[in-house]
Amino acid sequence: MRAADPTLWAREQRQRLVSHDIQYMALARLRWDIAFGDTAGCLARLDAEIQHANASGRQRRLLVLRLLRALALQRTGDVPAALALMAAAMQFTAQEGFMRLVLDEGPAMGALVQRFQAVHESAAARDPLLSDYLQRLLQAFGPLPSEAESLTERPRGALDPLTRKELVALQLLVEGYSNNAMAERLFVSKSTVRTHLRSINMKLGAHSRTQAVAIARKLGLIT
C-alpha cells in the first residue's frame, strides 16, 4: 500500500505540502497507538515528532502533537503533566481561535478539555477569553462520557468475547509483563502481542492498559 511507503512520506517532508501538515502516516500511527496500543510507548515518538515540527516551524503540526501528548499523558495516569501541557496548548488555541484542530481529535480530547476546564474555572484568577473559548469548545464537542461512565460495568453479552490468547495476554498484563516478556511467554512475535493488546482494548472499549485491566476486573474476566 503506497500510504505506508516510508519513501513517499520522506519525499513529502521535503515538499511541505499543506494538506499533510497534520495528516501524515506517523501521526496516524500515533493516534492509533494512543487509543488502542502501547500509550506509554508513544511518548518518546511524540517527543521526536514535536522536536522535528518545532525545528521546521510547523506550528499547526506542533500544536496537534502537543495535544496528543497531553492525551497520552492522561491515559498513562500522569494527569498533572497532561493538564500542564493542556494549559499551554489551550492558551494558544484560544488566542488563535482554533476549534477544528481540537475537535478533530474526538471525544477523548473533549473529555480532557472538560477536565482542564474544571481546573481552570476553580483557579483564583481566571482568564475570561480562555473561559469563553473553553465553553464554546465543549458546546461544539457535545455530550461527553465521563471517566467514571467509561469504567462502569457493561453486560457481558454486549462485548465481543476475548479469545483464549487474549485472556492469557490480559492476565500477563495484570502481572506486569512487558511486551517482550509476553511475546516470550506466548511464543509469538512482539507484533502479535501488540495486535492482541489492541484487540483487547477495542473489545473492552478501553483507551489504555490500565483502563483495560480495570474494566476486565469489573467484568470478572480476571482476578
Coordinates of C-alpha atoms in Angstrom, one line a residue:
M1 CA 0.0 0.0 0.0
R2 CA 1.5 3.3 -1.1
A3 CA 0.2 5.1 2.0
A4 CA 2.6 3.0 4.2
D5 CA 5.6 3.6 2.0
P6 CA 8.2 5.5 4.1
T7 CA 10.0 6.8 1.0
L8 CA 6.7 8.6 0.0
W9 CA 6.5 10.4 3.3
A10 CA 10.2 11.3 3.3
R11 CA 9.6 13.0 0.0
E12 CA 6.5 14.7 1.3
Q13 CA 8.6 16.1 4.3
R14 CA 10.8 17.9 1.8
Q15 CA 7.9 19.3 -0.1
R16 CA 6.0 20.5 2.9
L17 CA 2.5 20.1 1.5
V18 CA -0.1 22.0 3.4
S19 CA -2.6 19.1 3.2
H20 CA -0.2 16.8 5.0
D21 CA 0.7 19.3 7.8
I22 CA -1.4 17.5 10.3
Q23 CA -2.4 14.4 8.3
Y24 CA 0.5 12.1 7.7
M25 CA 1.3 8.4 8.4
A26 CA 3.5 8.8 11.5
L27 CA 0.8 11.0 13.1
A28 CA -2.0 8.5 12.2
R29 CA 0.0 5.7 13.8
L30 CA 0.5 7.7 16.9
R31 CA -3.2 8.4 17.2
W32 CA -4.0 4.7 16.8
D33 CA -1.4 3.6 19.4
I34 CA -2.6 6.2 21.9
A35 CA -6.1 4.9 21.6
F36 CA -5.5 1.1 21.2
G37 CA -1.9 0.3 21.7
D38 CA 1.0 1.0 24.0
T39 CA 0.2 4.5 25.0
A40 CA 3.3 4.9 27.2
G41 CA 5.5 3.8 24.3
C42 CA 4.1 6.7 22.2
L43 CA 5.7 9.4 24.4
A44 CA 9.2 9.1 23.0
R45 CA 7.9 9.0 19.5
L46 CA 5.8 12.1 20.2
D47 CA 8.8 13.9 21.6
A48 CA 10.7 13.2 18.5
E49 CA 7.9 14.4 16.3
I50 CA 7.5 17.5 18.4
Q51 CA 11.2 18.3 18.2
H52 CA 11.1 17.9 14.4
A53 CA 7.9 20.0 14.0
N54 CA 9.4 22.8 16.2
A55 CA 12.7 22.8 14.3
S56 CA 10.9 23.0 10.9
G57 CA 8.5 25.7 12.0
R58 CA 5.3 23.6 11.5
Q59 CA 3.2 25.4 14.1
R60 CA -0.1 23.7 13.4
R61 CA 1.5 20.3 13.5
L62 CA 3.3 21.2 16.7
L63 CA 0.0 22.1 18.3
V64 CA -1.7 18.8 17.3
L65 CA 1.3 16.8 18.6
R66 CA 1.2 18.6 21.9
L67 CA -2.5 17.9 22.3
L68 CA -1.8 14.2 21.5
R69 CA 1.0 14.2 24.1
A70 CA -1.4 15.6 26.7
L71 CA -3.9 12.8 25.8
A72 CA -1.2 10.2 26.0
L73 CA 0.0 11.5 29.4
Q74 CA -3.6 11.4 30.8
R75 CA -4.1 7.8 29.6
T76 CA -0.8 6.7 31.3
G77 CA -2.1 8.2 34.5
D78 CA 0.1 11.4 34.6
V79 CA -2.8 13.8 34.9
P80 CA -0.8 16.7 36.3
A81 CA 1.6 16.7 33.4
A82 CA -1.3 16.3 31.0
L83 CA -3.1 19.3 32.4
A84 CA 0.1 21.4 32.5
L85 CA 0.5 20.7 28.8
M86 CA -3.1 21.5 28.1
A87 CA -2.8 24.8 29.8
A88 CA -0.2 26.0 27.3
A89 CA -2.0 24.5 24.4
M90 CA -5.4 25.9 25.3
Q91 CA -3.9 29.4 25.8
F92 CA -2.6 29.3 22.3
T93 CA -5.7 27.9 20.7
A94 CA -7.9 30.4 22.5
Q95 CA -5.8 33.3 21.2
E96 CA -5.8 32.0 17.7
G97 CA -9.4 30.9 17.7
F98 CA -8.7 27.3 16.7
M99 CA -11.6 25.0 17.1
R100 CA -11.4 22.3 14.4
L101 CA -7.8 21.3 15.3
V102 CA -9.0 20.3 18.8
L103 CA -12.5 18.9 17.8
D104 CA -11.0 16.6 15.2
E105 CA -9.2 14.6 18.0
G106 CA -12.6 13.3 19.1
P107 CA -14.4 12.6 22.4
A108 CA -11.3 11.6 24.3
M109 CA -9.8 15.0 23.7
G110 CA -13.2 16.6 24.6
A111 CA -13.1 14.8 28.0
L112 CA -9.6 16.1 28.6
V113 CA -10.7 19.6 27.7
Q114 CA -13.6 19.2 30.1
R115 CA -11.2 18.1 32.8
F116 CA -8.9 21.1 32.1
Q117 CA -11.9 23.5 32.2
A118 CA -12.8 22.2 35.7
V119 CA -9.3 23.1 36.9
H120 CA -9.2 26.4 35.1
E121 CA -12.6 27.5 36.4
S122 CA -11.6 26.7 40.0
A123 CA -8.4 28.9 39.8
A124 CA -8.4 32.2 41.7
A125 CA -7.6 34.3 38.7
R126 CA -9.4 33.2 35.6
D127 CA -8.8 34.3 32.0
P128 CA -12.2 35.5 30.6
L129 CA -11.0 34.9 27.0
L130 CA -9.9 31.3 27.8
S131 CA -13.1 30.6 29.8
D132 CA -15.3 31.7 26.9
Y133 CA -13.2 29.7 24.4
L134 CA -13.4 26.5 26.6
Q135 CA -17.2 26.9 26.9
R136 CA -17.6 27.2 23.2
L137 CA -15.3 24.3 22.5
L138 CA -17.2 22.0 24.9
Q139 CA -20.5 23.0 23.4
A140 CA -19.1 22.0 20.0
F141 CA -18.0 18.7 21.3
G142 CA -21.5 17.9 22.6
P143 CA -22.3 15.3 25.3
L144 CA -19.2 13.6 26.5
P145 CA -18.9 10.3 28.5
S146 CA -17.3 10.8 31.9
E147 CA -14.3 8.8 33.0
A148 CA -16.5 7.0 35.6
E149 CA -19.0 6.1 32.9
S150 CA -16.3 4.6 30.7
L151 CA -15.4 2.2 33.6
T152 CA -18.9 1.2 34.6
E153 CA -19.9 -2.4 34.2
R154 CA -21.5 -3.4 31.0
P155 CA -23.4 -6.6 30.1
R156 CA -21.1 -9.4 29.0
G157 CA -23.4 -10.0 26.0
A158 CA -22.6 -6.5 24.7
L159 CA -18.9 -7.3 24.3
D160 CA -17.2 -9.3 21.7
P161 CA -15.7 -12.3 23.6
L162 CA -12.0 -12.3 24.1
T163 CA -10.1 -15.2 22.6
R164 CA -8.1 -17.6 24.8
K165 CA -4.8 -16.0 23.9
E166 CA -6.2 -12.5 24.6
L167 CA -7.4 -13.6 28.0
V168 CA -3.9 -15.0 28.7
A169 CA -2.3 -11.8 27.4
L170 CA -4.7 -9.8 29.7
Q171 CA -3.6 -11.9 32.7
L172 CA 0.0 -11.3 31.9
L173 CA -0.7 -7.6 31.6
V174 CA -2.1 -7.7 35.1
E175 CA 1.1 -9.4 36.3
G176 CA 3.2 -6.6 34.9
Y177 CA 4.7 -8.4 31.9
S178 CA 6.3 -6.2 29.3
N179 CA 5.5 -6.7 25.6
N180 CA 8.9 -8.6 25.1
A181 CA 8.2 -10.9 28.1
M182 CA 4.6 -11.5 26.9
A183 CA 5.9 -12.5 23.5
E184 CA 8.3 -15.0 25.0
R185 CA 5.7 -16.4 27.3
L186 CA 3.1 -16.8 24.5
F187 CA 5.7 -17.9 21.9
V188 CA 4.7 -15.2 19.5
S189 CA 6.2 -12.1 18.0
K190 CA 6.1 -8.6 19.6
S191 CA 3.9 -7.5 16.7
T192 CA 1.4 -10.2 17.6
V193 CA 1.4 -9.1 21.2
R194 CA 0.6 -5.6 20.1
T195 CA -2.2 -6.9 18.0
H196 CA -3.6 -8.8 21.0
L197 CA -3.5 -5.7 23.1
R198 CA -5.1 -3.5 20.5
S199 CA -7.9 -6.1 20.2
I200 CA -8.4 -6.3 23.9
N201 CA -8.7 -2.5 24.2
M202 CA -11.1 -2.4 21.3
K203 CA -13.3 -5.2 22.6
L204 CA -13.4 -3.7 26.1
G205 CA -13.8 -0.1 25.0
A206 CA -10.6 0.8 26.8
H207 CA -8.1 3.5 25.9
S208 CA -5.1 2.3 27.9
R209 CA -3.6 -0.8 29.5
T210 CA -4.7 0.5 33.0
Q211 CA -8.2 1.0 31.8
A212 CA -8.4 -2.4 30.1
V213 CA -7.4 -4.0 33.4
A214 CA -9.9 -2.0 35.4
I215 CA -12.8 -2.9 33.0
A216 CA -11.7 -6.6 32.9
R217 CA -11.8 -6.8 36.7
K218 CA -15.2 -5.2 36.8
L219 CA -16.5 -7.7 34.3
G220 CA -14.9 -10.6 36.2
L221 CA -12.6 -11.6 33.3
I222 CA -9.5 -11.6 35.6
T223 CA -8.9 -11.7 39.3

